[in-house]
Amino acid sequence: RKEVEQDPGPFNVPEGATVAFNCTYSNSASQSFFWYRQDCRKEPKLLMSVYSSGNEDGRFTAQLNRASQYISLLIRDSKLSDSATYLCVVTITGTASKLTFGTGTRLQVTL
Amino acid sequence: GAVVSQHPSWVICKSGTSVKIECRSLDFQATTMFWYRQFPKQSLMLMATSNEGSKATYEQGVEKDKFLINHASLTLSTLTVTSAHPEDSSFYICSARVKGQGGGEQYFGPGTRLTVT
């Protein structure tokens, strides 16, 4: 079983739509959680950290459910520029610097 | 701030030759840098953790004699792919953690696309 699992997509949505991505992690010792964004043939860039209390940054909302070992990302009012691959990333307790990446979920926002 | 550069951005080399990739933190000091590899449609896989002034720590399955890592200063780490083969063709990305900053946030370089013919 992969340490971090994501639906690869692609998710094709019209501009203005709301879209949600899910991610599950297998290691209960996972400590920190992030969503990164990766454009085609580019490096990943941090989108937001994810906290148990949930956090929001503009049109983006991230949630963490430790009991279910589940992370989500909600994007409201999708823009064309949101088209990218969204990577779910976790770190494990005791290895705070080591990032474990999911394979990513590809989003394509269309007119 | 927190900019990481990589050089070269892409390279084509012949099988059997060696290729060196540089990773630099431009505006911060990084005691720890990380080297990842990403094959098409796959996730980033950590190859090794590079600590300034000490030997790199390699992930399971990564040959340390094939992927030589040197982290000679707080702003520079290099990855040398020795005796490259076509199966080493991949996207190599480095990242750095700001010195003194805890947590999981890392800053990524733009990546180096290696093609071995």
mmCIF file of C-alpha atoms in Angstrom:
data_model
loop_
_atom_site.group_PDB
_atom_site.id
_atom_site.type_symbol
_atom_site.label_atom_id
_atom_site.label_comp_id
_atom_site.label_asym_id
_atom_site.label_seq_id
_atom_site.Cartn_x
_atom_site.Cartn_y
_atom_site.Cartn_z
ATOM 1 C CA ARG A 1 0.000 0.000 0.000
ATOM 2 C CA LYS A 2 1.333 3.456 -0.861
ATOM 3 C CA GLU A 3 2.110 5.756 2.029
ATOM 4 C CA VAL A 4 0.118 8.584 0.506
ATOM 5 C CA GLU A 5 -2.697 7.836 -1.901
ATOM 6 C CA GLN A 6 -4.514 10.181 -4.207
ATOM 7 C CA ASP A 7 -6.937 9.807 -7.071
ATOM 8 C CA PRO A 8 -4.802 10.704 -10.105
ATOM 9 C CA GLY A 9 -7.739 12.234 -11.968
ATOM 10 C CA PRO A 10 -7.856 14.116 -14.193
ATOM 11 C CA PHE A 11 -10.638 16.234 -12.818
ATOM 12 C CA ASN A 12 -12.060 18.320 -15.644
ATOM 13 C CA VAL A 13 -14.208 21.167 -14.309
ATOM 14 C CA PRO A 14 -15.612 24.365 -15.804
ATOM 15 C CA GLU A 15 -14.430 27.743 -14.653
ATOM 16 C CA GLY A 16 -16.237 28.822 -11.525
ATOM 17 C CA ALA A 17 -16.876 25.299 -10.282
ATOM 18 C CA THR A 18 -16.025 23.984 -6.844
ATOM 19 C CA VAL A 19 -13.804 20.934 -6.775
ATOM 20 C CA ALA A 20 -12.547 18.764 -3.925
ATOM 21 C CA PHE A 21 -9.558 16.454 -3.750
ATOM 22 C CA ASN A 22 -8.986 13.766 -1.189
ATOM 23 C CA CYS A 23 -5.894 12.074 0.084
ATOM 24 C CA THR A 24 -5.329 9.229 2.513
ATOM 25 C CA TYR A 25 -2.136 8.363 4.345
ATOM 26 C CA SER A 26 -1.218 5.020 5.830
ATOM 27 C CA ASN A 27 1.223 5.909 8.596
ATOM 28 C CA SER A 28 -0.525 6.905 11.814
ATOM 29 C CA ALA A 29 2.713 8.577 12.919
ATOM 30 C CA SER A 30 2.348 11.168 10.189
ATOM 31 C CA GLN A 31 2.983 14.541 11.731
ATOM 32 C CA SER A 32 2.708 17.403 9.256
ATOM 33 C CA PHE A 33 0.542 17.719 6.195
ATOM 34 C CA PHE A 34 0.733 19.915 3.138
ATOM 35 C CA TRP A 35 -0.758 20.509 -0.242
ATOM 36 C CA TYR A 36 1.707 21.376 -2.978
ATOM 37 C CA ARG A 37 0.932 22.426 -6.506
ATOM 38 C CA GLN A 38 3.001 21.258 -9.463
ATOM 39 C CA ASP A 39 2.658 22.657 -12.953
ATOM 40 C CA CYS A 40 3.665 20.533 -15.907
ATOM 41 C CA ARG A 41 7.431 19.991 -16.012
ATOM 42 C CA LYS A 42 7.980 22.385 -13.118
ATOM 43 C CA GLU A 43 8.967 22.053 -9.492
ATOM 44 C CA PRO A 44 6.354 21.671 -6.721
ATOM 45 C CA LYS A 45 5.326 24.794 -4.850
ATOM 46 C CA LEU A 46 3.781 24.903 -1.426
ATOM 47 C CA LEU A 47 0.093 25.744 -1.608
ATOM 48 C CA MET A 48 -0.807 25.440 2.050
ATOM 49 C CA SER A 49 -0.214 23.555 5.249
ATOM 50 C CA VAL A 50 -3.048 21.471 6.645
ATOM 51 C CA TYR A 51 -4.166 21.567 10.272
ATOM 52 C CA SER A 52 -6.687 19.555 12.270
ATOM 53 C CA SER A 53 -8.686 22.709 12.832
ATOM 54 C CA GLY A 54 -8.886 23.265 9.098
ATOM 55 C CA ASN A 55 -7.492 26.269 7.335
ATOM 56 C CA GLU A 56 -8.540 28.548 4.568
ATOM 57 C CA ASP A 57 -6.562 30.698 2.184
ATOM 58 C CA GLY A 58 -8.761 32.633 -0.184
ATOM 59 C CA ARG A 59 -10.536 30.151 -2.444
ATOM 60 C CA PHE A 60 -8.668 27.200 -0.966
ATOM 61 C CA THR A 61 -9.713 25.248 2.123
ATOM 62 C CA ALA A 62 -7.801 22.316 3.578
ATOM 63 C CA GLN A 63 -9.027 19.850 6.167
ATOM 64 C CA LEU A 64 -7.336 17.088 8.125
ATOM 65 C CA ASN A 65 -9.070 14.153 9.785
ATOM 66 C CA ARG A 66 -6.507 12.325 11.872
ATOM 67 C CA ALA A 67 -8.902 9.601 12.963
ATOM 68 C CA SER A 68 -9.605 8.634 9.370
ATOM 69 C CA GLN A 69 -6.086 9.539 8.161
ATOM 70 C CA TYR A 70 -7.623 11.673 5.494
ATOM 71 C CA ILE A 71 -6.799 15.083 4.049
ATOM 72 C CA SER A 72 -8.877 17.180 1.711
ATOM 73 C CA LEU A 73 -8.469 20.265 -0.431
ATOM 74 C CA LEU A 74 -11.430 22.306 -1.627
ATOM 75 C CA ILE A 75 -11.089 24.864 -4.390
ATOM 76 C CA ARG A 76 -13.962 27.279 -4.865
ATOM 77 C CA ASP A 77 -14.637 29.412 -7.933
ATOM 78 C CA SER A 78 -12.046 27.568 -10.026
ATOM 79 C CA LYS A 79 -9.887 29.631 -12.358
ATOM 80 C CA LEU A 80 -8.131 28.533 -15.523
ATOM 81 C CA SER A 81 -4.868 29.208 -13.708
ATOM 82 C CA ASP A 82 -5.741 26.574 -11.114
ATOM 83 C CA SER A 83 -5.048 23.873 -13.715
ATOM 84 C CA ALA A 84 -2.166 21.865 -12.289
ATOM 85 C CA THR A 85 -1.363 18.722 -10.357
ATOM 86 C CA TYR A 86 -2.070 18.921 -6.646
ATOM 87 C CA LEU A 87 0.254 16.901 -4.450
ATOM 88 C CA CYS A 88 -0.648 15.661 -0.998
ATOM 89 C CA VAL A 89 2.459 15.585 1.189
ATOM 90 C CA VAL A 90 3.091 14.286 4.691
ATOM 91 C CA THR A 91 5.980 14.050 7.095
ATOM 92 C CA ILE A 92 6.428 11.304 9.654
ATOM 93 C CA THR A 93 7.102 11.914 13.350
ATOM 94 C CA GLY A 94 10.826 11.792 13.970
ATOM 95 C CA THR A 95 11.660 12.539 10.351
ATOM 96 C CA ALA A 96 10.322 16.057 10.268
ATOM 97 C CA SER A 97 12.266 17.050 7.196
ATOM 98 C CA LYS A 98 11.418 14.069 5.035
ATOM 99 C CA LEU A 99 8.496 14.782 2.744
ATOM 100 C CA THR A 100 6.482 11.875 1.380
ATOM 101 C CA PHE A 101 4.560 12.766 -1.749
ATOM 102 C CA GLY A 102 1.402 11.357 -3.195
ATOM 103 C CA THR A 103 1.300 10.855 -6.957
ATOM 104 C CA GLY A 104 -0.887 13.913 -7.291
ATOM 105 C CA THR A 105 -4.324 14.728 -8.613
ATOM 106 C CA ARG A 106 -4.483 16.480 -11.929
ATOM 107 C CA LEU A 107 -6.971 19.329 -12.305
ATOM 108 C CA GLN A 108 -7.967 20.811 -15.641
ATOM 109 C CA VAL A 109 -10.191 23.888 -15.500
ATOM 110 C CA THR A 110 -11.911 24.691 -18.779
ATOM 111 C CA LEU A 111 -13.849 27.617 -20.189
ATOM 112 C CA GLY B 1 12.935 35.199 -0.541
ATOM 113 C CA ALA B 2 13.838 31.488 -0.223
ATOM 114 C CA VAL B 3 14.922 30.924 -3.804
ATOM 115 C CA VAL B 4 16.614 27.724 -4.871
ATOM 116 C CA SER B 5 18.338 27.411 -8.225
ATOM 117 C CA GLN B 6 19.496 24.369 -10.131
ATOM 118 C CA HIS B 7 21.965 24.043 -12.939
ATOM 119 C CA PRO B 8 21.706 22.851 -15.600
ATOM 120 C CA SER B 9 17.975 22.979 -16.250
ATOM 121 C CA TRP B 10 18.291 20.198 -18.785
ATOM 122 C CA VAL B 11 21.078 17.972 -20.009
ATOM 123 C CA ILE B 12 21.512 15.250 -22.584
ATOM 124 C CA CYS B 13 24.411 12.895 -22.140
ATOM 125 C CA LYS B 14 25.672 9.649 -23.562
ATOM 126 C CA SER B 15 25.415 6.372 -21.732
ATOM 127 C CA GLY B 16 28.421 5.767 -19.521
ATOM 128 C CA THR B 17 29.266 9.399 -18.885
ATOM 129 C CA SER B 18 28.809 11.314 -15.631
ATOM 130 C CA VAL B 19 26.642 14.349 -15.073
ATOM 131 C CA LYS B 20 26.848 16.868 -12.236
ATOM 132 C CA ILE B 21 23.811 18.834 -11.114
ATOM 133 C CA GLU B 22 24.154 21.839 -8.818
ATOM 134 C CA CYS B 23 21.601 23.045 -6.303
ATOM 135 C CA ARG B 24 22.031 26.470 -4.727
ATOM 136 C CA SER B 25 20.095 28.362 -2.113
ATOM 137 C CA LEU B 26 20.375 31.954 -3.338
ATOM 138 C CA ASP B 27 19.188 34.042 -0.433
ATOM 139 C CA PHE B 28 19.343 31.797 2.590
ATOM 140 C CA GLN B 29 21.542 29.237 4.251
ATOM 141 C CA ALA B 30 20.509 25.623 4.074
ATOM 142 C CA THR B 31 22.064 23.092 6.384
ATOM 143 C CA THR B 32 19.923 20.419 4.789
ATOM 144 C CA MET B 33 19.155 19.866 1.136
ATOM 145 C CA PHE B 34 17.178 17.069 -0.420
ATOM 146 C CA TRP B 35 17.443 15.351 -3.779
ATOM 147 C CA TYR B 36 14.350 13.917 -5.445
ATOM 148 C CA ARG B 37 13.723 12.099 -8.670
ATOM 149 C CA GLN B 38 10.454 12.113 -10.571
ATOM 150 C CA PHE B 39 9.627 9.785 -13.440
ATOM 151 C CA PRO B 40 6.756 10.686 -15.795
ATOM 152 C CA LYS B 41 3.336 10.494 -14.142
ATOM 153 C CA GLN B 42 4.863 9.383 -10.858
ATOM 154 C CA SER B 43 5.344 11.117 -7.551
ATOM 155 C CA LEU B 44 8.550 12.699 -6.372
ATOM 156 C CA MET B 45 10.729 10.114 -4.688
ATOM 157 C CA LEU B 46 13.321 11.194 -2.161
ATOM 158 C CA MET B 47 16.740 9.916 -3.140
ATOM 159 C CA ALA B 48 18.903 11.326 -0.387
ATOM 160 C CA THR B 49 19.237 13.931 2.309
ATOM 161 C CA SER B 50 22.309 16.095 2.101
ATOM 162 C CA ASN B 51 23.721 17.716 5.215
ATOM 163 C CA GLU B 52 26.383 20.394 5.056
ATOM 164 C CA GLY B 53 29.755 19.055 6.112
ATOM 165 C CA SER B 54 28.701 15.439 6.505
ATOM 166 C CA LYS B 55 27.855 12.411 4.417
ATOM 167 C CA ALA B 56 24.522 12.233 2.703
ATOM 168 C CA THR B 57 21.839 9.841 3.886
ATOM 169 C CA TYR B 58 20.472 7.737 1.055
ATOM 170 C CA GLU B 59 17.021 6.228 0.830
ATOM 171 C CA GLN B 60 16.625 2.508 0.481
ATOM 172 C CA GLY B 61 17.308 1.329 -3.032
ATOM 173 C CA VAL B 62 19.381 4.356 -4.045
ATOM 174 C CA GLU B 63 22.991 3.491 -4.854
ATOM 175 C CA LYS B 64 25.304 5.891 -3.085
ATOM 176 C CA ASP B 65 28.212 5.034 -5.376
ATOM 177 C CA LYS B 66 26.164 5.879 -8.420
ATOM 178 C CA PHE B 67 24.572 9.072 -7.126
ATOM 179 C CA LEU B 68 27.352 11.035 -5.469
ATOM 180 C CA ILE B 69 26.235 13.898 -3.287
ATOM 181 C CA ASN B 70 28.438 16.655 -1.966
ATOM 182 C CA HIS B 71 27.209 19.433 0.299
ATOM 183 C CA ALA B 72 30.328 21.518 0.701
ATOM 184 C CA SER B 73 28.771 24.762 1.856
ATOM 185 C CA LEU B 74 25.587 26.121 3.358
ATOM 186 C CA THR B 75 24.385 27.228 -0.058
ATOM 187 C CA LEU B 76 25.510 24.502 -2.436
ATOM 188 C CA SER B 77 24.844 20.813 -2.871
ATOM 189 C CA THR B 78 25.786 18.772 -5.928
ATOM 190 C CA LEU B 79 24.478 15.489 -7.274
ATOM 191 C CA THR B 80 26.679 13.559 -9.692
ATOM 192 C CA VAL B 81 25.083 10.760 -11.659
ATOM 193 C CA THR B 82 28.004 8.479 -12.470
ATOM 194 C CA SER B 83 28.100 6.098 -15.426
ATOM 195 C CA ALA B 84 24.648 7.214 -16.485
ATOM 196 C CA HIS B 85 22.317 4.802 -18.239
ATOM 197 C CA PRO B 86 19.086 5.441 -20.135
ATOM 198 C CA GLU B 87 17.062 4.299 -17.112
ATOM 199 C CA ASP B 88 18.559 7.210 -15.163
ATOM 200 C CA SER B 89 16.713 9.607 -17.454
ATOM 201 C CA SER B 90 14.404 11.519 -15.167
ATOM 202 C CA PHE B 91 13.529 14.863 -13.633
ATOM 203 C CA TYR B 92 15.868 15.565 -10.715
ATOM 204 C CA ILE B 93 14.722 18.169 -8.216
ATOM 205 C CA CYS B 94 16.485 19.508 -5.179
ATOM 206 C CA SER B 95 14.968 21.274 -2.216
ATOM 207 C CA ALA B 96 16.325 23.082 0.782
ATOM 208 C CA ARG B 97 15.207 23.769 4.284
ATOM 209 C CA VAL B 98 16.032 27.154 5.769
ATOM 210 C CA LYS B 99 18.667 26.902 8.481
ATOM 211 C CA GLY B 100 17.067 27.082 11.897
ATOM 212 C CA GLN B 101 13.571 26.684 10.538
ATOM 213 C CA GLY B 102 11.732 23.628 11.754
ATOM 214 C CA GLY B 103 8.744 21.919 10.217
ATOM 215 C CA GLY B 104 8.295 20.413 6.814
ATOM 216 C CA GLU B 105 8.397 23.422 4.548
ATOM 217 C CA GLN B 106 10.999 23.063 1.849
ATOM 218 C CA TYR B 107 11.840 25.264 -1.093
ATOM 219 C CA PHE B 108 12.290 23.501 -4.376
ATOM 220 C CA GLY B 109 14.637 24.203 -7.224
ATOM 221 C CA PRO B 110 13.259 24.315 -10.769
ATOM 222 C CA GLY B 111 14.536 20.836 -11.529
ATOM 223 C CA THR B 112 16.974 19.314 -14.000
ATOM 224 C CA ARG B 113 15.730 17.158 -16.803
ATOM 225 C CA LEU B 114 18.294 14.476 -17.604
ATOM 226 C CA THR B 115 18.145 12.446 -20.781
ATOM 227 C CA VAL B 116 20.674 9.664 -21.251
ATOM 228 C CA THR B 117 21.025 8.390 -24.790
#
